[in-house]
Short mmCIF file of C-alpha atoms in Angstrom, two decimals:
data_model
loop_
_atom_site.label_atom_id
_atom_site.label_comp_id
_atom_site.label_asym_id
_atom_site.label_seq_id
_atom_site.Cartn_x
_atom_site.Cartn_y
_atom_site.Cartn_z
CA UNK A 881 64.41 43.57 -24.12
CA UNK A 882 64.48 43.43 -20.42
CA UNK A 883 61.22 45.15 -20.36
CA UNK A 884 59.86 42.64 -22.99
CA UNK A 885 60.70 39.74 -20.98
CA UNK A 886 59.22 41.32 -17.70
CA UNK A 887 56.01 42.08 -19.05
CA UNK A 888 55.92 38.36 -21.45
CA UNK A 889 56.63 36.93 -17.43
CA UNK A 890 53.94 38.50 -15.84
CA UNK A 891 52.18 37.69 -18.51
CA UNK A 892 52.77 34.43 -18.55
CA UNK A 893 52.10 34.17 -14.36
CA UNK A 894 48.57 35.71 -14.78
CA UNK A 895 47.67 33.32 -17.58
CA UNK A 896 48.74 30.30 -15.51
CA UNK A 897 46.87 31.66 -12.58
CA UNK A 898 44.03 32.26 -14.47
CA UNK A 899 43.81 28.90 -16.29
CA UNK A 900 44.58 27.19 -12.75
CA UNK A 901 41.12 28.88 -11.63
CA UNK A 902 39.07 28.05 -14.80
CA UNK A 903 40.26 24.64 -14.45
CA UNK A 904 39.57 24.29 -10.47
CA UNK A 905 35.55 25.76 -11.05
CA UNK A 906 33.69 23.93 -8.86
CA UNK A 907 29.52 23.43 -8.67
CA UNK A 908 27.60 21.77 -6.06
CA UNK A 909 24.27 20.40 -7.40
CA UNK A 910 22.73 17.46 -5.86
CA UNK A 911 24.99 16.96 -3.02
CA UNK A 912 27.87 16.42 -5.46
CA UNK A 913 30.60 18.56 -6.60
CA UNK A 914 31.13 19.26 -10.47
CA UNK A 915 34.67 20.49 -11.08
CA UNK A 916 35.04 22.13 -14.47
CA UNK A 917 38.25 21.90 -16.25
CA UNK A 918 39.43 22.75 -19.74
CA UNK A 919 37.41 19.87 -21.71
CA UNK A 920 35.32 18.49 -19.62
CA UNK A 921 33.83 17.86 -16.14
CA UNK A 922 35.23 15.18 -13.06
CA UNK A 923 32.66 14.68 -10.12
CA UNK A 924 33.70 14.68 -6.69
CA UNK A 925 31.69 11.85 -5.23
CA UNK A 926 32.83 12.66 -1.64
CA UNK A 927 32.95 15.59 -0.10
CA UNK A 928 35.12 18.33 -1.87
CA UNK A 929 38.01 20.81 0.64
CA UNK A 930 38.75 23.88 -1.14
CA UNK A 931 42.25 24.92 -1.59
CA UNK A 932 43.47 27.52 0.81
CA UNK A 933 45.97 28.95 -1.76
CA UNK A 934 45.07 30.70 -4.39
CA UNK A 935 45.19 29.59 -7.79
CA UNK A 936 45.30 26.08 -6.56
CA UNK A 937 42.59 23.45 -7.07
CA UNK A 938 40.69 21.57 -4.10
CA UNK A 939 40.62 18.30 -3.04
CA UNK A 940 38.51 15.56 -3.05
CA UNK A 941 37.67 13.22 -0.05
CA UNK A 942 36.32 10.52 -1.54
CA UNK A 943 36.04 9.23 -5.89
CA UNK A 944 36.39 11.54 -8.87
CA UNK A 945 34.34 10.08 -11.20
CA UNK A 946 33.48 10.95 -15.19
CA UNK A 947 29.92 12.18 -15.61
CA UNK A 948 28.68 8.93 -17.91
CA UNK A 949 30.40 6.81 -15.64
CA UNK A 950 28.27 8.15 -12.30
CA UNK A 951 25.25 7.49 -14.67
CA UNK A 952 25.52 4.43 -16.06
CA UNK A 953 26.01 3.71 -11.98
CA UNK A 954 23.08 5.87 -11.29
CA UNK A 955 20.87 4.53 -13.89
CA UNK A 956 22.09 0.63 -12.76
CA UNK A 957 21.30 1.66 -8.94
CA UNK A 958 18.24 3.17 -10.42
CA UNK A 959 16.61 -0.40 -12.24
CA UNK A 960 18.11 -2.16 -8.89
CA UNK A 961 15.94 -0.35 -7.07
CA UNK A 962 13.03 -0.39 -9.74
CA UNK A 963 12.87 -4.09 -9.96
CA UNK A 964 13.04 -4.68 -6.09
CA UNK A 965 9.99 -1.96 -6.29
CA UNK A 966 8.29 -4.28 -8.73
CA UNK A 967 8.93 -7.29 -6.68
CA UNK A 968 7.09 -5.82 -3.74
CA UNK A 969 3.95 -4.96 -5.86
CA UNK A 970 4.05 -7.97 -7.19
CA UNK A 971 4.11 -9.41 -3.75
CA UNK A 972 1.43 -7.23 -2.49
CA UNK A 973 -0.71 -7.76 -5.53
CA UNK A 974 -0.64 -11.97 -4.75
CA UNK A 975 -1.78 -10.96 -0.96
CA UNK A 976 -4.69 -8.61 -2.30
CA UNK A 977 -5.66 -11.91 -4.66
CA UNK A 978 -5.62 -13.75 -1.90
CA UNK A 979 -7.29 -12.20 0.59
CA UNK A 980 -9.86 -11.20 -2.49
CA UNK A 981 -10.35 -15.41 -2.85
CA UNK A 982 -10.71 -15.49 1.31
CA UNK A 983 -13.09 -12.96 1.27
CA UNK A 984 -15.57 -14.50 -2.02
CA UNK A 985 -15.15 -17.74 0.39
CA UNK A 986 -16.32 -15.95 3.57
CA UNK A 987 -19.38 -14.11 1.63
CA UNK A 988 -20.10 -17.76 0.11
CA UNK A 989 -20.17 -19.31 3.38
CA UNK A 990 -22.08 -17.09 5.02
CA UNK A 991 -24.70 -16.68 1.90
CA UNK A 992 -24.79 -20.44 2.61
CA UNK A 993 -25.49 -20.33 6.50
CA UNK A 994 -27.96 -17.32 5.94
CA UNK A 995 -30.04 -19.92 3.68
CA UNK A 996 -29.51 -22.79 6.38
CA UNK A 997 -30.99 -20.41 9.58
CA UNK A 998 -33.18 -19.70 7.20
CA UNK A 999 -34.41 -22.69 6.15
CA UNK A 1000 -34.19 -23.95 9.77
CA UNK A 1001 -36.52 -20.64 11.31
CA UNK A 1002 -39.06 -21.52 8.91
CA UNK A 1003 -38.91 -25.26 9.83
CA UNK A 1004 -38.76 -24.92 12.92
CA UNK A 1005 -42.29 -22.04 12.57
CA UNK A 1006 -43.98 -25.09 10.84
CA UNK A 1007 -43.14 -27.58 13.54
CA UNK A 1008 -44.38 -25.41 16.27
CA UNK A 1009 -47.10 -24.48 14.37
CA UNK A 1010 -47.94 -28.27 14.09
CA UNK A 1011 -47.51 -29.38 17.16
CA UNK A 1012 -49.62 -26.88 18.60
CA UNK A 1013 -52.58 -27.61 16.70
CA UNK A 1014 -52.35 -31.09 16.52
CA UNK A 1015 -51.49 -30.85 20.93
CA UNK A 1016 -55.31 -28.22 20.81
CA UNK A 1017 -57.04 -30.69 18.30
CA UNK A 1018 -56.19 -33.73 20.33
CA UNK A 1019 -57.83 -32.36 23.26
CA UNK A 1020 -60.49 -34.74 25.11
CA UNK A 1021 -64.05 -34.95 23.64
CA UNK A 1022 -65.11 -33.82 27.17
CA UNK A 1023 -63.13 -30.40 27.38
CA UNK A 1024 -63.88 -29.39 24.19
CA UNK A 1025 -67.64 -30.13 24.92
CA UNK A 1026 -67.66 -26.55 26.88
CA UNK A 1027 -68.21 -24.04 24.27
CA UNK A 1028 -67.12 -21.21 25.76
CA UNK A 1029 -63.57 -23.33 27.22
CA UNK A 1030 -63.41 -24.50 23.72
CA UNK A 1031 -63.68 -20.68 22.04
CA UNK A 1032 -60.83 -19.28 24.60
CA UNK A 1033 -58.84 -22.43 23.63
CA UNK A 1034 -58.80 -21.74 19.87
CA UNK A 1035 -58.38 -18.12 20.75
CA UNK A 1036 -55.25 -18.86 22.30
CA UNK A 1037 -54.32 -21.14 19.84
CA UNK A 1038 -54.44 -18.20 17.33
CA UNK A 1039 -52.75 -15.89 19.42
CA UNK A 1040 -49.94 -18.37 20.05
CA UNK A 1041 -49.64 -19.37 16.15
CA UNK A 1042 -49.66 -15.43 15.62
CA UNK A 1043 -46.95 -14.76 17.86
CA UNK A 1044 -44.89 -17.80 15.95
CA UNK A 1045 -45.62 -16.22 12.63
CA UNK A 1046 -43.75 -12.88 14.11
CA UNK A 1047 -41.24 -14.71 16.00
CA UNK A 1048 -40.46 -17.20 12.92
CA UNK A 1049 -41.95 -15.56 9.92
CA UNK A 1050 -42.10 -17.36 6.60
CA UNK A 1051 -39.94 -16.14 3.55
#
């Protein structure tokens, strides 16, 4: 009987021991620890100090927390951070619109003051052009009596009006 007793002790010691370890199995994954007991899991959010004895579990610095309850937080942590995301595109996308509007106005305005130098070059060709002839034309009777100093005038006439045609050429 004594013998009975001994070995249902030792027994009895090494089963304890043993179901002391299975329940103190620990995991790191993701920077958290997982510590597997009998039915289910605790997680050490913290940082986790092994026992030094044997058969004896660790300890956590920090919260033991269930599984679902870490990720229902995670999850809520998760749309926090999904809807101040969203808010920031939806920031940037208002300054992209609006710089898009400032930029149609800038190509708009300068369309428009493209068509005014325009406008104004060939204007201002036609005035030149004008004046010139009318300046040649309105010469005296008595110069333009000289052939020849009337030829080299209306040469130069056409040279100038050519050179106003380059320098303000018609659209």
């Amino acid at each position: 009987m004594k013998r009975l007793i001994s070995v249902a002790a030792v027994w009895l010691v090494f089963i304890i021991v043993c179901t002391s370890s299975v329940r103190a199995q620990t995991q790191d994954i993701g920077g958290y620890t997982f510590i597997r007991g009998g039915s289910s899991s605790i997680i050490c959010v913290g940082r986790w100090v092994p026992s030094t004895e044997p058969g004896r579990p660790g300890v956590c610095e920090g919260q033991l927390a269930d599984p679902s309850q870490l990720t229902a937080v995670s999850t809520r942590q998760t749309a926090d951070k999904l809807d101040q995301l969203l808010l920031v595109l939806q920031f940037i996308d208002q300054k992209l619109a609006d710089n898009s509007a400032q930029i149609e106005r800038l190509i708009e305005a300068t369309v428009n003051t493209q068509a005014a130098l325009s406008q104004q070059t060939e204007q201002v060709g036609e005035l030149m052009h004008d004046t010139i002839s009318s300046r040649v034309d309105a010469l005296s009777k008595r110069v333009l009596a000289n052939d020849t100093f009337k030829k080299e005038l209306e040469k130069l006439k056409q040279e100038i009006l050519a050179d106003i045609k380059k320098l303000y050429p018609a659209p």
